[in-house]
Structure formats: C-alpha cells, structure tokens
Coordinates of C-alpha atoms in Angstrom, one line a residue:
M1035 CA -145.6 36.1 121.4
A1036 CA -147.6 39.0 120.1
G1037 CA -150.0 39.1 117.2
E1038 CA -150.0 34.4 117.7
T1039 CA -152.0 32.2 119.2
A1040 CA -151.4 28.6 120.6
W1041 CA -151.7 25.2 118.9
I1042 CA -155.0 24.7 120.8
S1043 CA -156.5 27.7 119.4
H1044 CA -159.3 27.1 116.6
Y1045 CA -158.5 25.6 114.0
D1046 CA -159.9 29.1 111.3
E1047 CA -157.9 31.2 113.7
D1048 CA -154.6 29.6 113.5
M1049 CA -154.5 29.2 109.2
K1050 CA -155.0 33.2 109.1
K1051 CA -151.5 33.4 111.4
E1052 CA -148.3 32.5 109.5
T1053 CA -146.6 30.9 112.6
V1054 CA -148.5 30.0 115.9
D1055 CA -147.1 29.7 120.0
F1056 CA -146.2 26.1 120.6
N1057 CA -147.8 24.9 123.9
L1058 CA -147.5 22.3 125.4
E1059 CA -150.6 22.8 127.8
L1060 CA -153.7 20.9 127.4
D1061 CA -157.2 22.7 128.1
E1062 CA -160.2 21.9 129.5
E1063 CA -162.9 21.3 127.7
I1064 CA -164.0 23.7 124.7
D1065 CA -168.3 23.3 124.9
K1066 CA -169.9 24.4 122.0
D1067 CA -173.6 24.5 121.3
G1068 CA -174.8 22.7 118.0
S1069 CA -177.5 21.1 116.4
A1070 CA -175.5 18.4 114.0
V1071 CA -174.9 14.7 115.8
S1072 CA -171.8 14.7 116.9
V1073 CA -169.0 11.5 115.4
D1074 CA -168.2 11.4 118.3
I1075 CA -170.9 9.2 119.7
I1076 CA -171.1 6.6 117.1
L1077 CA -167.0 6.2 117.2
P1078 CA -165.1 3.2 119.3
D1079 CA -162.5 4.1 120.6
D1080 CA -160.2 2.0 119.0
L1081 CA -161.0 3.5 115.5
L1082 CA -160.4 7.4 117.2
E1083 CA -157.4 6.2 118.1
R1084 CA -156.1 5.4 115.1
I1085 CA -157.6 8.4 113.5
L1086 CA -156.3 10.8 115.3
S1087 CA -153.1 8.8 115.6
Y1088 CA -152.6 9.6 111.8
L1089 CA -152.2 13.0 112.8
P1090 CA -149.7 15.6 113.6
I1091 CA -148.2 16.1 117.1
A1092 CA -149.4 19.3 116.5
S1093 CA -153.0 18.7 115.6
I1094 CA -153.4 15.9 118.7
F1095 CA -153.0 19.0 121.0
R1096 CA -155.6 21.0 118.9
A1097 CA -158.1 18.1 118.8
S1098 CA -157.5 17.5 122.3
C1099 CA -160.2 20.5 123.1
V1100 CA -163.1 18.5 121.5
C1101 CA -164.4 17.6 124.4
K1102 CA -163.4 15.5 127.3
R1103 CA -163.0 12.1 125.8
W1104 CA -161.3 13.2 122.8
H1105 CA -158.9 14.9 125.8
A1106 CA -158.5 11.7 127.2
T1107 CA -157.4 10.1 124.1
S1108 CA -154.5 12.6 123.7
E1109 CA -153.6 12.1 127.1
R1110 CA -152.9 8.3 126.1
F1111 CA -150.8 9.4 122.9
L1112 CA -148.4 12.0 125.7
L1113 CA -148.5 8.9 127.5
N1114 CA -148.2 6.4 125.2
P1115 CA -146.6 8.1 121.9
S1116 CA -145.7 4.9 119.6
H1117 CA -148.8 5.1 118.6
L1118 CA -148.1 7.7 116.3
L1119 CA -147.3 7.2 113.0
P1120 CA -143.8 8.3 112.0
Q1121 CA -143.3 12.7 111.5
K1122 CA -141.3 14.0 109.5
P1123 CA -138.6 15.8 111.1
W1124 CA -138.8 19.8 112.1
Y1125 CA -136.2 22.3 111.2
F1126 CA -135.7 24.8 114.2
M1127 CA -134.0 28.8 112.9
F1128 CA -132.7 31.0 114.9
T1129 CA -131.0 34.1 114.6
S1130 CA -127.4 35.0 116.7
S1131 CA -128.6 36.5 119.6
D1132 CA -128.5 35.0 122.6
E1133 CA -132.5 34.8 122.7
P1134 CA -134.4 31.8 123.4
T1135 CA -137.4 32.2 121.5
G1136 CA -136.9 30.2 117.8
H1137 CA -139.6 29.3 115.3
A1138 CA -139.8 25.8 113.8
Y1139 CA -140.9 25.0 111.2
D1140 CA -143.4 21.6 110.6
P1141 CA -143.5 20.3 107.1
N1142 CA -146.3 18.2 107.2
L1143 CA -148.8 21.1 108.1
R1144 CA -146.5 23.9 106.3
K1145 CA -146.4 25.4 109.3
W1146 CA -143.8 27.7 111.4
Y1147 CA -144.5 27.4 115.8
C1148 CA -142.4 29.7 118.1
I1149 CA -140.6 27.6 120.4
E1150 CA -138.7 29.0 123.8
L1151 CA -136.1 26.2 124.6
P1152 CA -135.7 25.4 127.9
F1153 CA -132.1 27.0 128.2
V1154 CA -130.0 29.7 126.0
G1155 CA -128.7 28.6 123.0
T1156 CA -126.1 31.0 120.6
S1157 CA -124.9 30.3 117.2
N1158 CA -121.4 29.3 118.2
W1159 CA -123.1 26.7 119.8
S1160 CA -122.4 22.7 117.8
I1161 CA -125.7 21.2 117.3
S1162 CA -126.2 17.4 116.6
S1163 CA -129.7 15.8 117.0
S1164 CA -131.2 12.0 117.1
Y1165 CA -134.1 10.6 117.4
G1166 CA -135.9 13.4 118.8
L1167 CA -132.6 14.5 121.2
V1168 CA -130.6 17.6 120.9
C1169 CA -127.2 17.3 122.3
F1170 CA -125.5 21.4 121.9
M1171 CA -121.9 22.1 122.9
D1172 CA -120.5 25.3 123.7
N1173 CA -118.0 26.4 121.0
D1174 CA -116.8 29.6 122.7
S1175 CA -113.3 30.2 124.5
S1176 CA -114.5 29.0 127.7
F1177 CA -115.8 25.6 126.3
M1178 CA -112.0 24.9 124.4
D1179 CA -110.2 26.0 127.0
N1180 CA -111.8 23.1 129.4
D1181 CA -113.0 26.3 132.0
S1182 CA -115.7 25.4 134.2
R1183 CA -117.9 26.9 132.6
T1184 CA -118.1 24.2 130.4
E1185 CA -121.6 24.0 128.9
L1186 CA -123.0 20.7 127.4
C1187 CA -126.4 20.5 127.2
L1188 CA -129.1 17.7 126.7
C1189 CA -133.1 18.5 125.6
N1190 CA -136.2 17.3 123.8
P1191 CA -137.1 20.9 122.4
I1192 CA -141.6 19.3 122.4
T1193 CA -141.0 18.5 125.5
K1194 CA -139.0 21.4 126.9
S1195 CA -137.1 18.2 129.2
C1196 CA -133.1 19.5 129.4
R1197 CA -130.5 18.2 130.9
K1198 CA -126.6 19.2 131.4
L1199 CA -124.0 16.7 130.3
Q1200 CA -120.8 16.4 133.0
K1201 CA -117.7 17.9 131.5
P1202 CA -116.0 15.6 128.7
P1203 CA -112.1 15.1 129.8
G1204 CA -108.7 15.5 128.0
M1205 CA -107.0 18.4 126.0
S1206 CA -108.7 21.7 125.8
S1207 CA -109.0 21.9 122.0
D1208 CA -108.9 24.6 118.5
Y1209 CA -111.6 22.9 117.2
G1210 CA -114.7 20.9 118.4
A1211 CA -117.3 18.8 116.4
L1212 CA -120.7 16.8 118.1
A1213 CA -122.2 14.4 117.4
I1214 CA -125.7 12.7 119.0
S1215 CA -126.9 9.3 118.7
V1216 CA -129.6 7.5 120.3
D1217 CA -130.9 4.4 120.5
K1218 CA -134.7 4.2 118.8
E1219 CA -135.6 0.7 121.4
T1220 CA -133.8 1.5 124.2
H1221 CA -133.5 5.1 124.4
D1222 CA -130.0 5.2 125.7
Y1223 CA -127.9 7.5 123.8
T1224 CA -124.1 8.1 122.6
V1225 CA -122.0 11.5 122.3
A1226 CA -119.6 11.7 120.6
I1227 CA -116.7 14.7 120.4
V1228 CA -113.8 15.0 118.5
K1229 CA -111.5 17.5 119.8
S1230 CA -108.5 18.7 117.0
K1231 CA -105.6 20.5 118.5
Q1232 CA -102.2 22.2 116.8
V1233 CA -99.4 21.3 118.3
P1234 CA -97.2 24.2 119.6
G1235 CA -95.0 25.5 117.2
N1236 CA -96.3 23.3 114.3
F1237 CA -98.6 24.1 111.7
F1238 CA -99.1 21.4 109.7
Q1239 CA -99.8 18.9 112.8
W1240 CA -102.5 18.9 114.5
D1241 CA -103.8 17.0 118.2
I1242 CA -106.9 14.5 117.3
S1243 CA -108.7 13.4 120.8
I1244 CA -112.4 10.9 120.0
H1245 CA -114.1 11.3 123.1
I1246 CA -117.2 9.1 124.3
Y1247 CA -120.0 9.2 126.4
N1248 CA -122.4 6.5 127.3
S1249 CA -126.4 6.9 128.6
K1250 CA -126.1 3.6 130.8
E1251 CA -122.7 4.2 132.0
E1252 CA -123.3 7.8 132.5
A1253 CA -119.4 8.0 132.2
W1254 CA -116.6 9.5 129.5
V1255 CA -114.0 7.4 127.6
T1256 CA -111.1 8.1 124.8
P1257 CA -110.7 5.4 122.5
L1258 CA -108.2 7.3 120.8
T1259 CA -105.3 9.8 120.8
E1260 CA -103.4 10.5 117.2
V1261 CA -102.0 13.2 115.8
L1262 CA -102.2 14.4 112.4
T1263 CA -100.1 15.4 109.6
G1264 CA -101.5 18.4 107.4
W1265 CA -104.9 17.8 108.1
R1266 CA -106.8 18.9 111.2
G1267 CA -110.8 18.8 112.5
G1268 CA -113.3 20.7 112.3
E1269 CA -116.8 20.9 113.9
E1270 CA -118.8 18.8 111.5
S1271 CA -119.3 15.1 112.2
V1272 CA -122.2 12.4 112.5
I1273 CA -122.4 8.9 113.8
C1274 CA -124.1 6.8 111.4
N1275 CA -124.7 2.3 111.9
G1276 CA -121.9 2.4 114.7
V1277 CA -119.8 4.5 112.3
L1278 CA -118.0 8.3 113.6
Y1279 CA -117.6 10.3 110.8
F1280 CA -115.5 14.1 110.6
V1281 CA -114.6 16.4 108.3
V1282 CA -110.9 17.0 108.4
Y1283 CA -109.0 20.0 106.7
Y1284 CA -105.9 20.3 104.9
T1285 CA -103.3 22.9 106.1
G1286 CA -100.4 21.1 104.0
G1287 CA -98.1 22.7 101.9
V1288 CA -98.9 22.8 98.3
P1289 CA -103.2 21.6 98.4
P1290 CA -104.2 18.5 97.1
E1291 CA -107.1 18.0 94.5
N1292 CA -109.9 18.1 97.5
R1293 CA -109.1 20.7 101.0
H1294 CA -111.2 18.0 102.4
A1295 CA -111.1 14.4 103.9
L1296 CA -113.7 12.2 105.7
V1297 CA -112.1 10.1 108.6
A1298 CA -114.3 7.5 110.1
Y1299 CA -114.0 5.9 112.8
N1300 CA -115.6 3.1 114.6
I1301 CA -117.6 3.0 117.8
S1302 CA -120.0 0.2 118.2
N1303 CA -117.1 -2.0 120.3
Q1304 CA -115.1 0.9 122.7
F1305 CA -112.5 -2.5 123.7
S1306 CA -111.8 -2.8 120.1
Q1307 CA -108.7 -0.7 118.5
A1308 CA -110.0 0.4 115.9
S1309 CA -107.8 2.9 114.0
L1310 CA -108.9 6.3 111.6
S1311 CA -109.7 5.7 108.3
F1312 CA -109.6 8.8 106.0
I1313 CA -112.0 8.9 102.7
H1314 CA -112.1 11.2 99.5
I1315 CA -114.8 13.7 99.1
P1316 CA -116.4 13.0 95.6
C1317 CA -114.7 16.3 94.5
S1318 CA -113.6 20.2 95.7
L1319 CA -116.3 21.5 98.0
T1320 CA -116.3 25.1 100.0
C1321 CA -118.1 23.8 102.6
A1322 CA -119.4 19.6 103.8
R1323 CA -122.9 18.9 105.8
L1324 CA -122.9 15.3 106.8
M1325 CA -126.4 14.0 108.2
N1326 CA -127.3 10.2 109.1
M1327 CA -130.7 9.9 107.0
K1328 CA -131.9 6.2 107.7
E1329 CA -128.8 4.7 108.9
K1330 CA -126.5 5.9 105.7
L1331 CA -124.0 8.7 105.3
V1332 CA -125.1 11.2 103.2
M1333 CA -123.9 14.3 102.6
V1334 CA -124.6 17.8 101.5
G1335 CA -121.7 19.8 100.3
G1336 CA -120.9 23.4 97.8
I1337 CA -119.3 22.6 94.8
G1338 CA -116.4 24.9 94.0
K1339 CA -115.4 26.4 90.8
L1340 CA -112.8 24.9 89.0
D1341 CA -110.4 27.5 88.7
R1342 CA -111.7 29.0 92.0
P1343 CA -112.8 25.9 94.1
D1344 CA -113.9 28.5 96.9
I1345 CA -115.5 30.0 95.1
I1346 CA -119.1 28.1 95.0
K1347 CA -121.2 27.4 92.2
G1348 CA -123.5 24.6 93.1
I1349 CA -124.9 22.2 95.7
G1350 CA -124.8 18.8 95.5
I1351 CA -125.7 15.5 97.5
W1352 CA -124.1 12.2 98.0
V1353 CA -124.1 8.8 99.6
L1354 CA -121.9 6.8 100.9
R1355 CA -122.0 3.4 99.4
D1356 CA -118.9 0.8 100.7
K1357 CA -116.1 4.2 101.3
K1358 CA -118.1 5.3 97.8
W1359 CA -119.8 8.4 96.8
E1360 CA -122.9 8.1 95.1
E1361 CA -123.8 11.6 93.9
I1362 CA -127.9 11.5 94.4
V1363 CA -129.1 15.4 92.9
R1364 CA -127.6 18.8 91.9
M1365 CA -129.5 22.2 93.1
P1366 CA -131.1 23.3 90.5
H1367 CA -129.7 26.8 89.3
K1368 CA -132.7 28.3 89.6
Y1369 CA -133.1 27.0 93.7
F1370 CA -129.8 27.7 93.9
Q1371 CA -130.2 31.8 93.0
G1372 CA -133.9 31.7 94.9
F1373 CA -131.8 32.1 98.2
G1374 CA -130.2 35.7 97.0
E1375 CA -126.5 36.0 98.4
F1376 CA -125.3 32.4 98.8
D1377 CA -121.9 32.4 101.3
D1378 CA -119.5 29.2 100.1
V1379 CA -120.9 28.2 104.1
F1380 CA -124.1 27.1 104.6
G1381 CA -126.5 25.1 107.1
S1382 CA -127.6 21.7 106.1
S1383 CA -129.4 18.5 108.0
G1384 CA -132.0 16.1 107.3
V1385 CA -134.0 13.0 109.0
D1386 CA -134.8 10.0 106.8
D1387 CA -136.2 11.3 103.7
L1388 CA -135.7 15.5 104.7
I1389 CA -133.4 17.4 103.6
Y1390 CA -133.1 21.0 105.0
I1391 CA -130.6 23.5 102.9
Q1392 CA -129.9 27.6 104.9
S1393 CA -128.0 30.3 103.9
Y1394 CA -126.5 32.0 107.1
G1395 CA -127.0 35.4 105.2
S1396 CA -131.1 34.8 105.1
P1397 CA -134.4 33.2 106.5
A1398 CA -134.9 31.2 103.1
L1399 CA -135.6 27.7 103.9
L1400 CA -135.6 24.9 101.2
T1401 CA -136.4 21.5 101.1
F1402 CA -135.1 17.6 99.3
D1403 CA -137.2 15.1 99.5
M1404 CA -134.8 12.0 99.2
N1405 CA -137.4 9.5 98.3
I1406 CA -139.5 11.4 95.8
K1407 CA -136.3 13.7 94.5
Q1408 CA -138.3 16.6 94.8
W1409 CA -137.1 20.2 95.9
K1410 CA -139.9 22.2 98.0
W1411 CA -139.4 25.2 99.5
S1412 CA -140.9 25.7 102.3
Q1413 CA -143.7 28.6 103.8
K1414 CA -142.4 32.1 104.6
C1415 CA -140.6 32.5 107.6
P1416 CA -142.1 35.3 110.0
V1417 CA -138.3 35.9 111.1
T1418 CA -137.0 38.7 109.1
K1419 CA -134.1 40.5 108.6
K1420 CA -133.4 43.7 110.2
F1421 CA -129.7 44.3 109.8
P1422 CA -127.7 43.5 106.9
L1423 CA -124.9 41.8 108.8
Q1424 CA -127.6 40.1 111.0
L1425 CA -126.9 35.9 110.6
F1426 CA -129.4 32.5 111.1
T1427 CA -128.8 29.2 111.6
G1428 CA -131.0 26.5 112.3
F1429 CA -130.9 22.4 112.7
C1430 CA -133.1 19.0 111.7
F1431 CA -134.6 17.7 114.7
E1432 CA -137.5 14.8 115.0
P1433 CA -140.7 16.0 117.0
R1434 CA -141.4 13.1 119.4
L1435 CA -142.9 12.6 122.6
E1436 CA -141.1 9.5 124.3
T1437 CA -137.6 10.1 124.6
A1438 CA -136.2 12.0 127.4
P1439 CA -132.0 13.2 128.2

C-alpha cells in the first residue's frame, strides 16, 4: 500500500507512520557500519531467545533484520512459537466493501497494520474466532438457501493459511449463528452452526437445528432439531467450556420484559441427549454480544431506555456465573458520547481480558481491560469514512503462529 512500510522496516521510520503493511517475509541481514560493541557478542543463545520472547509478534519480525543470528533465532520462533509469551488479542477492522484488505490493531504496540485476508470477506459474513483461527460463514441467500456456492472458510490471519470447510447439512435457514472453539493443547477445533427457519404459515414458531463440525473426524453431525414457539434464533453465538450459547429473539404477541434470551446447549458429549436451557437476560437490551473470556461467558449489551427499550442509552458488561448474570461495569458516559452517533446495534468481541467495542458507523475503537477495569481508546484507525452511509465492522482474534486450519 502506498505510503506504508513493512513490519521489518527501520523502527524510526515505522514510528512516523499511522499504519504499516503486514508482511511475513523475513529479509536478509541488514549490514550497518558502526564502531559500537555489539551486544550480540556477549549474549548467549538462551538469553537472546529469552529477550526476544518478550517482544510482540510484529517486533520479532523486525528484530530478524538485525543480523544472521537474530534472523535464525526468529525463525526458531516460527517453528516453535510456544516459546513466545502470550500476546494480547488484535482487532481486525474492515469496511462493507468486497475488498479483502483491512487494518489490524495491535494493542501491545498501539499500532495498526494493513492486512490482506487470503480470501474476500464482506460485512455480511458471520465471524467467530478462537486461539488464532478465524471462521467465516457467508450469510447471503446462496448460503441460506443451501446452494452449492456455500462458503464456510477457516484461516489464520497471521500466517494466512486457509481452508474451506464442507457444506453443513440440514435445512435452509433464515438466520444462522456461527461459533468456533480450538483446543489449546491439540489444536483440534469444533465449529457450531445454529440454524433458524420460520415454520411455513406460522410466524410464532421457528425450526431450530444445531450442526457440529469436528476437525478430527472432518464430519458434521446434527445433534438437535427442535421447534421454538415465540422465539427465533439470530446470528450471535459462542462456545464456552463445552457449552454452546446463542441469543434468541422474541416473536410472540405481547412482548415480555426482555426481548432477548440466552439459550445453552451442552456439546461436550455428542452421545448425550442434551436439551436446550433458557437463561434470562439481566435487563432490556438493544443487542447482545457474546464472548469467551478465559472459559467464562461474557456479554456486552446495549442497555435500552425504560420507556423506549429499542433506543440505546448505554452499554454494560456482564459475566455469567451459575446461570446468573453478574454486572461487571457500565461504560462511562464520556466514552459512550465519544463514538458520536451510536447505533442501537454495535460490534463487540474479546479474548482473555481484553474487550473491543466498535460502532458500525465509524472506525472509532474502544477497549476495556477486564483485569484492571480500564477503558482506553485505540490509536486512530487509518481508515477514514468516505461517505455518510459507509459501514465498518471487525472481529477480535489472537495473533498466533502455531495454529492452522
């Protein structure tokens, strides 16, 4: 991209840029003349690896340009990334265009990197991530009609390794919710899709089916099909501690106190006859975003006004403990106002202790650290709004080198 530099460019030049290109190519040694004594001479190999392990992934690629020895050490990290310390999750932001290029925010260095995905995704795709892998599901009519053009893709945005999964079985659907969970030890993964379709001629009844893909068996199973009365599925779901959670929306007559509800389904044992379990939402919400934070279910929701529950007045964060919601924090009003005009529906995702919140109408990005209870704006995203109705979307993912689809 014009006006941008690669990860492995000189550090001083990088600091002058708002964004840099993402490049996994390791350059040859850069020779520099100088009379200073090289630290490399006195550092043993194990200490050098220890020092480099503290660097963010982007800095490791830059360090590989210092000399041949550092280059070789950096390549060892690529072959055995377990030596690296845990990295904070990144956030990939892109617009509603069909271009595969977007910008990823690194909270470690507070910098944006230009990244091109290995395939074209749009804002209409459902996206779920886990332990370095990101799964994309096309929500357009070709997918929902179970057409042969179905797209279900899995990739690692850092290494750009990618594969397409076979088409899930079962009925066509009006709504589909996607979730993925990666085993941190074996790197096997589970993909879950919740399909929801209105029963013909009956607005109050909806067919619900759950489809599970296991990477070890490379096959889909459909452990549950059921009819819900007064509730339909949507596009929000997550797998947490062996349980699939998804949000349902009320479609009955007189609306209840809360228009949303949470449904839990145990997928840890596919041979058991598990049933759906309903969990109440803590208050009236305009939208709800689910995320797995260290195997705890966290929900970020838009809080509706008392007299107009469909109008957002603030944002809250809750943790589910023993099927009861515990409120963690509410967004301070100054940050809520900082987004400008905030839609009733917004984007939010998180991993470990870091939550990202984004308005679809602007590239502004806010973070909340669950550990230290701190709100913080990201560095300004290099993407600018070119026309009033331009939309922005994104997803959170862990920058890992060792996981592959």
